[in-house]
Coordinates of C-alpha atoms in Angstrom, one line a residue:
Chain U
M25 CA 155.2 76.3 104.6
K26 CA 151.7 77.6 104.9
P27 CA 151.1 81.3 104.2
K28 CA 150.4 83.5 107.1
I29 CA 146.8 84.8 106.9
G30 CA 145.6 88.2 108.1
F31 CA 141.9 88.3 108.9
I32 CA 140.2 91.7 109.2
G33 CA 136.6 91.7 110.4
V34 CA 136.0 88.9 112.8
G35 CA 132.3 89.5 113.5
I36 CA 129.5 86.9 113.0
M37 CA 130.9 85.5 109.7
G38 CA 134.6 86.2 110.2
Y39 CA 134.5 84.6 113.7
H40 CA 133.6 81.2 112.2
M41 CA 135.7 81.5 109.0
S42 CA 138.9 82.4 110.8
Q43 CA 138.5 79.5 113.1
H44 CA 138.3 77.1 110.2
L45 CA 141.6 78.5 109.0
M46 CA 143.3 78.0 112.4
K47 CA 141.9 74.4 112.6
A48 CA 143.4 73.8 109.1
G49 CA 146.8 74.8 110.5
Y50 CA 147.1 78.4 109.3
Q51 CA 148.6 81.0 111.5
V52 CA 146.0 83.8 111.7
I53 CA 146.6 87.4 112.5
A54 CA 143.2 88.9 113.5
Y55 CA 141.9 92.4 113.6
D56 CA 138.5 94.0 114.1
R57 CA 137.7 97.6 114.8
I58 CA 135.7 96.3 117.8
K59 CA 138.3 95.2 120.3
A60 CA 136.1 92.5 121.9
A61 CA 135.7 90.8 118.5
T62 CA 139.5 90.7 118.1
D63 CA 140.0 89.4 121.6
R64 CA 137.6 86.6 121.1
I65 CA 139.6 85.2 118.3
V66 CA 142.9 85.9 119.9
A67 CA 141.7 83.8 122.9
L68 CA 141.2 80.9 120.4
G69 CA 144.8 81.1 119.2
A70 CA 145.0 83.9 116.7
D71 CA 147.7 86.6 116.8
E72 CA 146.5 90.1 117.5
G73 CA 146.7 92.7 114.7
L74 CA 146.8 96.4 115.8
S75 CA 145.4 97.8 112.6
S76 CA 144.6 96.8 109.0
K77 CA 148.1 98.1 108.0
D78 CA 149.7 96.1 110.8
V79 CA 147.8 92.9 109.7
A80 CA 148.9 93.4 106.1
A81 CA 152.5 94.0 107.0
R82 CA 152.7 90.7 108.9
S83 CA 150.7 88.5 106.5
D84 CA 151.1 86.8 103.1
V85 CA 147.4 86.7 102.4
V86 CA 144.9 89.3 103.8
I87 CA 141.2 88.3 104.0
T88 CA 138.5 90.9 104.9
M89 CA 134.9 90.1 105.9
L90 CA 133.3 93.5 106.4
P91 CA 129.7 94.9 106.4
D92 CA 129.6 97.1 103.3
S93 CA 131.5 98.9 100.5
P94 CA 132.7 101.9 102.5
D95 CA 134.2 99.6 105.2
V96 CA 136.1 97.7 102.6
E97 CA 137.3 100.9 100.9
A98 CA 138.5 102.3 104.3
V99 CA 140.2 99.1 105.4
A100 CA 141.9 98.6 102.0
L101 CA 142.7 102.1 100.8
G102 CA 142.2 104.4 103.9
P103 CA 144.7 105.7 106.5
D104 CA 146.3 102.8 108.4
G105 CA 144.8 100.5 105.7
I106 CA 146.2 97.6 103.7
I107 CA 147.5 100.0 101.1
E108 CA 150.1 101.4 103.6
A109 CA 151.7 97.9 103.8
A110 CA 151.1 97.1 100.1
R111 CA 154.0 95.4 98.4
E112 CA 154.8 92.9 95.5
G113 CA 153.7 89.4 96.5
L114 CA 150.9 90.4 99.0
I115 CA 147.6 88.8 98.2
Y116 CA 144.3 90.4 99.2
V117 CA 141.0 88.4 99.2
D118 CA 137.8 90.4 100.1
M119 CA 135.0 88.1 101.1
S120 CA 132.5 90.9 102.0
T121 CA 129.5 91.5 99.9
I122 CA 130.1 95.0 98.4
A123 CA 129.5 96.9 95.2
P124 CA 131.2 95.4 92.1
G125 CA 132.5 98.9 91.3
T126 CA 134.2 99.2 94.7
A127 CA 135.8 95.8 94.2
I128 CA 137.2 96.8 90.9
K129 CA 138.5 100.1 92.3
V130 CA 140.2 98.4 95.2
A131 CA 141.8 95.7 92.9
E132 CA 143.1 98.4 90.5
T133 CA 144.5 100.7 93.2
L134 CA 146.2 97.9 95.2
G135 CA 147.2 96.3 91.9
E136 CA 149.3 99.3 91.1
K137 CA 151.3 98.6 94.3
G138 CA 151.9 95.0 93.3
V139 CA 149.1 93.5 95.4
R140 CA 147.1 90.7 93.7
C141 CA 143.4 90.9 94.6
L142 CA 140.4 88.6 94.5
D143 CA 136.8 89.5 95.3
A144 CA 135.3 86.4 96.8
P145 CA 131.8 87.1 98.4
V146 CA 130.0 84.2 99.9
S147 CA 126.5 82.9 100.2
G148 CA 125.3 80.5 102.9
G149 CA 125.1 82.9 105.9
E150 CA 126.2 82.2 109.4
V151 CA 125.2 78.5 109.3
G152 CA 127.3 78.1 106.1
A153 CA 130.2 79.9 107.8
Q154 CA 129.9 77.7 110.9
N155 CA 129.9 74.5 108.9
A156 CA 132.4 75.6 106.3
V157 CA 130.0 75.0 103.5
L158 CA 129.9 78.5 102.1
S159 CA 129.4 79.0 98.3
I160 CA 132.2 81.3 97.2
M161 CA 132.0 83.5 94.1
A162 CA 135.4 84.7 92.9
G163 CA 136.4 87.5 90.7
G164 CA 140.0 88.0 89.6
A165 CA 142.9 86.1 87.9
A166 CA 142.4 82.4 87.5
D167 CA 146.0 81.6 88.6
L168 CA 145.5 83.7 91.7
L169 CA 142.3 81.8 92.5
E170 CA 144.2 78.5 92.2
E171 CA 146.9 79.8 94.5
V172 CA 144.4 80.6 97.3
R173 CA 142.0 77.8 96.6
P174 CA 143.3 75.6 99.5
I175 CA 142.6 78.6 101.8
L176 CA 139.1 79.1 100.5
D177 CA 138.4 75.4 100.5
T178 CA 138.8 75.4 104.3
M179 CA 135.8 77.8 104.6
G180 CA 133.6 76.8 101.7
K181 CA 132.0 73.9 99.8
T182 CA 132.1 75.4 96.3
V183 CA 134.4 78.0 94.8
T184 CA 133.5 79.3 91.4
L185 CA 135.6 81.7 89.2
C186 CA 133.1 84.1 87.8
G187 CA 135.4 86.3 85.8
P188 CA 137.8 89.2 86.3
A189 CA 137.9 91.6 89.3
G190 CA 134.3 92.5 90.4
A191 CA 132.7 89.4 88.8
G192 CA 132.4 87.6 92.1
Q193 CA 130.5 90.6 93.5
T194 CA 128.3 90.8 90.3
V195 CA 127.3 87.2 90.7
K196 CA 126.6 87.7 94.4
A197 CA 124.3 90.6 93.4
C198 CA 122.5 88.4 90.9
N199 CA 122.1 85.8 93.6
Q200 CA 120.5 88.4 95.9
I201 CA 118.1 89.5 93.2
Q202 CA 116.9 86.0 92.7
V203 CA 116.6 85.2 96.4
A204 CA 114.7 88.5 97.1
L205 CA 112.2 87.9 94.3
N206 CA 111.7 84.3 95.4
F207 CA 110.8 85.6 98.8
V208 CA 108.6 88.4 97.4
G209 CA 106.8 85.8 95.1
M210 CA 106.2 83.5 98.1
A211 CA 104.9 86.5 100.1
E212 CA 102.5 87.7 97.4
A213 CA 101.2 84.2 96.8
L214 CA 100.6 83.5 100.5
V215 CA 98.8 86.8 101.0
L216 CA 96.5 86.5 98.0
G217 CA 95.7 82.9 99.1
A218 CA 95.2 83.8 102.7
K219 CA 92.8 86.7 101.8
A220 CA 90.8 84.3 99.6
G221 CA 90.6 82.0 102.6
V222 CA 93.0 79.2 101.8
D223 CA 95.3 77.7 104.5
P224 CA 98.8 78.9 103.8
A225 CA 100.1 75.4 104.6
I226 CA 98.3 74.1 101.5
I227 CA 99.8 76.8 99.4
I228 CA 103.3 75.9 100.6
K229 CA 102.7 72.2 100.1
V230 CA 101.3 72.5 96.6
L231 CA 103.8 75.1 95.3
S232 CA 106.8 73.3 96.8
G233 CA 105.8 70.1 95.0
G234 CA 105.7 71.6 91.5
Y235 CA 107.1 74.0 89.0
A236 CA 106.9 76.9 91.5
Q237 CA 109.4 75.3 93.9
T238 CA 112.2 77.4 95.3
R239 CA 114.9 76.5 97.9
V240 CA 113.9 79.5 100.0
M241 CA 110.3 78.2 100.2
D242 CA 111.6 74.7 101.1
V243 CA 113.7 76.2 103.9
R244 CA 111.6 79.1 105.2
G245 CA 108.0 78.6 103.9
P246 CA 106.9 76.3 106.7
R247 CA 108.5 78.6 109.3
A248 CA 107.0 81.8 107.7
I249 CA 103.4 80.6 107.9
K250 CA 104.0 80.0 111.6
G251 CA 105.2 83.5 112.1
D252 CA 108.8 82.3 112.8
F253 CA 111.1 84.9 111.3
E254 CA 114.2 84.1 113.4
P255 CA 117.2 84.7 111.1
G256 CA 118.7 83.0 109.0
F257 CA 119.8 86.0 107.1
K258 CA 118.8 89.4 108.4
S259 CA 116.5 91.6 106.4
A260 CA 118.9 94.5 107.1
F261 CA 121.7 92.7 105.3
H262 CA 119.5 91.9 102.3
Y263 CA 118.3 95.5 102.2
K264 CA 122.0 96.6 102.1
D265 CA 122.6 94.1 99.3
L266 CA 119.5 95.5 97.4
N267 CA 120.9 99.0 97.8
I268 CA 124.2 97.8 96.2
I269 CA 122.2 96.2 93.4
M270 CA 120.1 99.2 92.6
Q271 CA 123.1 101.5 92.7
T272 CA 125.0 99.1 90.4
A273 CA 122.0 98.8 88.1
T274 CA 121.7 102.6 88.0
D275 CA 125.4 102.9 87.1
L276 CA 125.2 100.3 84.4
H277 CA 121.8 101.5 83.0
V278 CA 120.0 98.2 83.7
P279 CA 116.3 98.7 84.5
L280 CA 115.3 96.2 87.2
P281 CA 111.6 96.8 87.7
A282 CA 110.8 93.9 89.9
T283 CA 113.9 94.1 92.0
A284 CA 113.1 97.8 92.5
V285 CA 109.8 96.8 94.1
A286 CA 111.6 94.3 96.3
H287 CA 113.9 97.1 97.3
E288 CA 111.0 99.2 98.4
L289 CA 109.4 96.3 100.3
F290 CA 112.6 95.7 102.2
S291 CA 112.8 99.5 102.9
A292 CA 109.4 99.1 104.5
L293 CA 110.8 96.3 106.7
M294 CA 113.5 98.7 107.8
A295 CA 110.9 101.5 108.4
H296 CA 109.1 99.1 110.7
G297 CA 112.2 98.2 112.7
R298 CA 112.3 94.6 111.4
G299 CA 115.9 94.6 110.1
D300 CA 116.8 91.9 112.6
L301 CA 114.2 89.5 111.3
D302 CA 114.9 86.9 108.6
H303 CA 114.4 88.2 105.0
S304 CA 111.4 85.9 104.7
A305 CA 109.7 88.5 106.9
V306 CA 109.0 90.6 103.8
V307 CA 105.7 88.8 103.9
T308 CA 104.7 90.8 107.0
I309 CA 104.7 94.0 104.9
L310 CA 102.4 92.5 102.3
E311 CA 100.2 91.1 105.0
E312 CA 99.8 94.6 106.5
M313 CA 99.1 96.1 103.1
A314 CA 96.4 93.6 102.4
G315 CA 95.0 93.5 106.0
V316 CA 95.4 89.7 106.4
E317 CA 97.7 87.3 108.2
A318 CA 99.1 84.4 106.2
R319 CA 99.3 82.0 109.1
T320 CA 98.4 78.4 109.1
K321 CA 95.8 76.9 111.4
E322 CA 97.7 73.6 111.3
E323 CA 100.0 72.6 114.2
Chain O
M8 CA 80.3 50.0 86.5
K9 CA 82.5 53.0 85.7
P10 CA 80.9 56.4 85.3
K11 CA 80.5 57.8 81.8
I12 CA 82.7 60.8 81.4
G13 CA 81.9 63.9 79.2
F14 CA 85.0 65.8 78.2
I15 CA 84.4 69.3 76.8
G16 CA 87.5 71.1 75.4
V17 CA 89.8 68.6 73.8
G18 CA 92.5 71.0 72.6
I19 CA 96.2 70.6 73.5
M20 CA 95.6 69.6 77.2
G21 CA 92.2 67.9 76.9
Y22 CA 93.5 65.8 73.9
H23 CA 96.0 64.1 76.2
M24 CA 93.8 64.0 79.3
S25 CA 90.8 62.4 77.6
Q26 CA 93.0 59.7 76.1
H27 CA 94.3 58.7 79.6
L28 CA 90.6 58.3 80.6
M29 CA 89.9 56.0 77.7
K30 CA 93.0 54.0 78.3
A31 CA 91.8 53.5 81.9
G32 CA 88.6 52.1 80.5
Y33 CA 86.2 55.0 80.9
Q34 CA 83.7 55.7 78.2
V35 CA 84.3 59.3 77.0
I36 CA 81.8 61.6 75.3
A37 CA 83.9 64.3 73.7
Y38 CA 83.0 67.8 72.5
D39 CA 85.0 70.8 71.3
R40 CA 83.6 73.9 69.6
I41 CA 86.3 73.2 67.0
K42 CA 84.9 70.2 65.1
A43 CA 88.4 68.9 64.1
A44 CA 89.4 68.6 67.7
T45 CA 86.3 66.6 68.5
D46 CA 86.9 64.4 65.5
R47 CA 90.5 63.6 66.5
I48 CA 89.3 62.2 69.8
V49 CA 86.3 60.4 68.3
A50 CA 88.8 58.7 65.9
L51 CA 90.6 57.4 68.9
G52 CA 87.4 55.8 70.3
A53 CA 85.4 58.5 72.1
D54 CA 81.7 59.1 71.5
E55 CA 80.9 62.3 69.8
G56 CA 79.0 65.0 71.8
L57 CA 76.9 67.5 69.8
S58 CA 77.0 70.3 72.4
S59 CA 77.9 70.9 76.0
K60 CA 74.2 70.3 76.9
D61 CA 74.3 67.0 74.9
V62 CA 77.5 65.9 76.6
A63 CA 76.1 66.7 80.1
A64 CA 72.8 64.9 79.3
R65 CA 74.7 61.7 78.4
S66 CA 77.4 61.7 81.1
D67 CA 77.7 61.0 84.8
V68 CA 80.7 63.2 85.2
V69 CA 81.4 66.2 83.0
I70 CA 85.0 67.5 82.8
T71 CA 85.9 70.8 81.1
M72 CA 89.4 71.9 80.0
L73 CA 88.9 75.4 78.4
P74 CA 91.0 78.5 77.8
D75 CA 89.6 81.1 80.2
S76 CA 86.8 82.2 82.5
P77 CA 84.3 83.4 79.9
D78 CA 84.6 80.0 78.1
V79 CA 83.8 78.1 81.2
E80 CA 81.0 80.4 82.1
A81 CA 79.5 79.9 78.6
V82 CA 79.9 76.1 78.5
A83 CA 78.6 75.7 82.1
L84 CA 75.8 78.3 82.3
G85 CA 75.2 79.6 78.8
P86 CA 72.7 78.5 76.0
D87 CA 73.1 74.8 75.1
G88 CA 75.3 74.6 78.2
I89 CA 75.7 72.1 81.0
I90 CA 73.0 73.9 83.0
E91 CA 70.4 72.9 80.5
A92 CA 71.0 69.2 81.3
A93 CA 71.6 69.9 85.0
R94 CA 70.1 67.3 87.4
E95 CA 70.6 65.7 90.8
G96 CA 73.5 63.4 90.7
L97 CA 75.5 65.0 87.9
I98 CA 79.1 65.8 88.8
Y99 CA 81.0 68.7 87.1
V100 CA 84.8 69.0 87.3
D101 CA 86.3 72.1 85.7
M102 CA 90.0 71.6 85.1
S103 CA 90.6 74.9 83.3
T104 CA 92.6 77.7 84.9
I105 CA 90.0 80.5 85.5
A106 CA 89.1 83.2 88.0
P107 CA 88.3 81.8 91.5
G108 CA 85.2 84.1 91.5
T109 CA 83.9 82.4 88.3
A110 CA 84.5 79.0 89.8
I111 CA 82.5 79.9 92.8
K112 CA 79.7 81.4 90.7
V113 CA 79.5 78.3 88.5
A114 CA 79.5 75.9 91.5
E115 CA 76.7 77.9 93.2
T116 CA 74.5 78.2 90.1
L117 CA 74.8 74.6 89.1
G118 CA 74.6 73.6 92.8
E119 CA 71.1 75.0 92.9
K120 CA 70.2 72.5 90.2
G121 CA 71.6 69.5 92.2
V122 CA 74.9 69.4 90.3
R123 CA 78.0 68.8 92.5
C124 CA 81.0 70.8 91.4
L125 CA 84.7 70.7 91.8
D126 CA 87.3 73.2 90.5
A127 CA 90.4 71.3 89.7
P128 CA 93.0 73.3 87.7
V129 CA 96.3 71.7 86.9
S130 CA 99.9 72.5 86.6
G131 CA 102.5 70.6 84.6
G132 CA 101.5 71.8 81.1
E133 CA 101.3 69.7 77.9
V134 CA 104.2 67.4 79.0
G135 CA 102.4 66.8 82.3
A136 CA 99.1 66.1 80.5
Q137 CA 100.8 63.7 78.1
N138 CA 102.6 61.8 80.8
A139 CA 99.6 61.9 83.2
V140 CA 101.7 63.6 85.9
L141 CA 99.7 66.7 86.3
S142 CA 99.5 68.4 89.7
I143 CA 95.8 68.9 90.4
M144 CA 94.5 71.6 92.9
A145 CA 91.0 70.9 93.9
G146 CA 88.3 73.1 95.4
G147 CA 85.0 71.7 96.6
A148 CA 83.6 69.1 99.0
A149 CA 86.0 66.5 100.4
D150 CA 83.6 63.6 99.8
L151 CA 83.1 64.7 96.2
L152 CA 86.8 64.8 95.7
E153 CA 87.1 61.2 97.0
E154 CA 84.4 60.1 94.7
V155 CA 86.2 61.5 91.6
R156 CA 89.7 60.8 92.8
P157 CA 90.1 57.6 90.7
I158 CA 89.2 59.7 87.6
L159 CA 91.7 62.5 88.5
D160 CA 94.4 59.9 89.3
T161 CA 94.4 58.7 85.7
M162 CA 95.5 62.2 84.6
G163 CA 97.6 63.5 87.4
K164 CA 100.3 62.5 89.9
T165 CA 99.2 64.5 92.9
V166 CA 95.6 65.7 93.8
T167 CA 95.4 68.1 96.7
L168 CA 92.2 69.4 98.3
C169 CA 92.8 73.1 98.8
G170 CA 89.4 74.1 100.4
P171 CA 85.9 74.8 99.3
A172 CA 84.7 75.9 95.8
G173 CA 87.2 78.3 94.2
A174 CA 90.1 77.2 96.4
G175 CA 91.7 75.1 93.7
Q176 CA 91.7 78.2 91.4
T177 CA 93.1 80.3 94.2
V178 CA 96.1 78.0 94.8
K179 CA 96.6 77.8 91.0
A180 CA 96.8 81.6 91.0
C181 CA 99.3 81.5 93.9
N182 CA 101.3 79.0 91.9
Q183 CA 101.4 81.3 88.8
I184 CA 102.5 84.3 90.9
Q185 CA 105.5 82.3 92.2
V186 CA 106.4 80.9 88.8
A187 CA 106.2 84.4 87.2
L188 CA 108.3 86.0 89.8
N189 CA 110.9 83.2 89.7
F190 CA 111.2 83.8 86.0
V191 CA 111.4 87.6 86.4
G192 CA 114.0 87.2 89.1
M193 CA 116.1 85.0 86.8
A194 CA 115.7 87.5 84.0
E195 CA 116.7 90.5 86.1
A196 CA 119.7 88.6 87.5
L197 CA 120.8 87.4 84.1
V198 CA 120.5 90.9 82.5
L199 CA 122.4 92.7 85.3
G200 CA 125.1 90.1 85.2
A201 CA 125.4 90.2 81.4
K202 CA 125.6 93.9 81.3
A203 CA 128.4 93.7 83.9
G204 CA 130.2 91.3 81.6
V205 CA 129.6 88.0 83.4
D206 CA 128.9 84.8 81.3
P207 CA 125.2 83.9 82.0
A208 CA 126.2 80.3 82.2
I209 CA 128.1 81.1 85.4
I210 CA 125.2 82.9 86.9
I211 CA 122.9 80.0 86.2
K212 CA 125.4 77.5 87.6
V213 CA 126.1 79.5 90.8
L214 CA 122.5 80.4 91.6
S215 CA 121.2 76.9 90.9
G216 CA 123.7 75.4 93.3
G217 CA 122.6 77.6 96.3
Y218 CA 119.9 79.4 98.1
A219 CA 118.7 81.1 94.9
Q220 CA 117.7 77.8 93.3
T221 CA 114.3 77.5 91.6
R222 CA 112.8 74.7 89.6
V223 CA 112.1 77.0 86.7
M224 CA 115.8 77.9 86.6
D225 CA 116.8 74.2 86.7
V226 CA 114.5 73.5 83.8
R227 CA 114.6 76.6 81.7
G228 CA 117.8 78.5 82.7
P229 CA 120.2 76.6 80.6
R230 CA 117.9 76.9 77.6
A231 CA 117.1 80.6 78.1
I232 CA 120.8 81.6 77.9
K233 CA 121.0 79.8 74.6
G234 CA 118.1 81.8 73.3
D235 CA 115.8 78.7 73.2
F236 CA 112.3 79.8 74.1
E237 CA 110.4 76.9 72.6
P238 CA 107.4 76.2 74.9
G239 CA 106.9 74.6 77.5
F240 CA 104.2 76.9 78.7
K241 CA 103.3 79.8 76.4
S242 CA 103.7 83.3 77.6
A243 CA 100.2 84.1 76.3
F244 CA 98.8 81.6 78.8
H245 CA 100.8 83.0 81.7
Y246 CA 99.7 86.5 80.7
K247 CA 96.1 85.3 80.8
D248 CA 96.7 83.8 84.3
L249 CA 98.3 87.1 85.4
N250 CA 95.2 88.9 84.2
I251 CA 93.1 86.6 86.4
I252 CA 95.4 87.1 89.3
M253 CA 95.4 90.9 89.1
Q254 CA 91.6 91.0 88.7
T255 CA 91.2 88.7 91.7
A256 CA 93.6 90.8 93.7
T257 CA 91.7 93.9 92.8
D258 CA 88.4 92.3 93.8
L259 CA 89.8 91.1 97.2
H260 CA 91.9 94.3 97.8
V261 CA 95.2 92.5 97.9
P262 CA 98.1 94.8 96.7
L263 CA 100.6 92.7 94.7
P264 CA 103.3 95.1 93.8
A265 CA 105.8 92.7 92.3
T266 CA 103.2 90.6 90.5
A267 CA 101.9 93.8 89.0
V268 CA 105.4 94.4 87.5
A269 CA 105.5 90.8 86.2
H270 CA 102.0 91.4 84.6
E271 CA 103.4 94.5 82.8
L272 CA 106.5 92.6 81.6
F273 CA 104.3 89.8 80.2
S274 CA 102.1 92.5 78.6
A275 CA 105.3 93.7 76.8
L276 CA 105.8 90.1 75.6
M277 CA 102.3 90.2 74.1
A278 CA 103.0 93.6 72.6
H279 CA 106.0 92.2 70.8
G280 CA 104.1 89.2 69.4
R281 CA 105.9 86.7 71.6
G282 CA 102.9 85.0 73.2
D283 CA 103.8 81.7 71.6
L284 CA 107.2 81.7 73.2
D285 CA 107.9 79.9 76.6
H286 CA 107.3 82.2 79.6
S287 CA 111.0 82.2 80.3
A288 CA 111.1 84.6 77.3
V289 CA 110.3 87.4 79.7
V290 CA 114.1 87.8 79.8
T291 CA 113.9 89.2 76.2
I292 CA 111.9 92.2 77.4
L293 CA 114.5 93.0 80.1
E294 CA 117.3 92.4 77.7
E295 CA 115.8 95.0 75.3
M296 CA 115.2 97.5 78.1
A297 CA 118.9 97.2 79.2
G298 CA 120.3 96.9 75.7
V299 CA 122.2 93.7 76.3
E300 CA 121.8 90.0 75.4
A301 CA 122.1 87.5 78.2
R302 CA 123.5 84.7 76.1
T303 CA 126.3 82.3 77.0
K304 CA 129.4 82.0 74.9
E305 CA 129.8 78.4 76.1
E306 CA 128.7 75.6 73.8

């Protein structure tokens, strides 16, 4: 018999992910602190959870998909949280992107109560969630991952064991460093080129065709130079990830000079109220600094 | 009848490029300020030039492939330089990577003497030169590019007109910004991950398979985490390019905060005597800053 799955946090990402589980035949008990989000999934066939504790009490496997580290800590370890229904045999998979340190703390604390934990953040965004092609980075015991792999496979395309508890979050942090700097690199290239009078479309074309190629340029370059910053992945989320990264780097004593610059540029995006734009919009900050728009004249 | 081609600067890159011209049936007059370099190409069938002026006097099209802006300025405009044999009908193609401002100055000065000029820097490095698959970024008149395109096609795979004089150099600068930041992003990701205890091989695997993918990671990531920094493209050359970029950005008033960090990290590579290593070796500076080695345990 398939395990009963509790799903806590059925916002943009969780909404799609929990549906894939139901389509695959899993019974899902859903809960979100926003009642309308819970209701939306219940209307599609999920059972209604009344709290995180209630969901954990009624499930074999609890999955969370929440905004940030404090949310996960509250849901996992706080009042009415998973910990209040913790028991031998319960499995907890956190798919949020949070601080590696928080993931380790949650796994250790719940582990003492017999709960086996996996951190399993994803990349691929809403489109990846919708199409069940998320890339899942897992941290925890290998045998636990094998046990829950059929569940993760219904939501993702690739599932990689990255190491022990927290390692999934660490690799997600590494991923967000690289993506941020790929976008900042594209932005600085476009702005220098534009100010020197070169059509940004030519820069994208030449760079994409050679050693400078990046997937973010392939996907967002042609849109950025038309001023199209519809997300995609919102700047506010990437800024949150950069906050996690810089805090983690501070804790571990890892100087990240270029990522620190990216963090400040994303802070400027927030200061300008552009958190809802795609993260490629970091180019707008550099454009304003240089007093030039990197927009193509081509159609 | 095919135009006679003068080739000035037959070092690592020019050595391969001039050979492709000879194989394609062009008569080549070669000159290098290092006599042994000239002799090597003469032994392969080129005519020997005695100076830049001599080469220009005996050629229909002069190509230069030189280390830096001052070299091009000296060869083009200095004593015994191309300018002393300048005349209506002469074509000058500079394929070095130099400052866009220098390219514009050379094109204007020689243009007054009737010489038609193209800046045509390349990417692809020694391997690209050897296999005639360079990516060529051209700045100058469109009809001039069409006239010399058969010549460029013998050395490159793609030839793109980027705009008027200097535009080829500008796009090359943009290319080197993006490549530098892709490497710095990879380096900071690897070092954070390594200090958190994750095997760098897992970081490369996960990031390469998703939105964080870059061509430099595909090509150099698996080698970097084994400590293999055999060039490829030498750090010293990328540092030179970053100097050009920062000077150009200063002249144009374009703040490039992340590229400035990359410039300093490459300066550290030079300070440590690592200019002969591949540019992926920028990770070694970040490793030393963090006190950790990002090396895989896998075979």
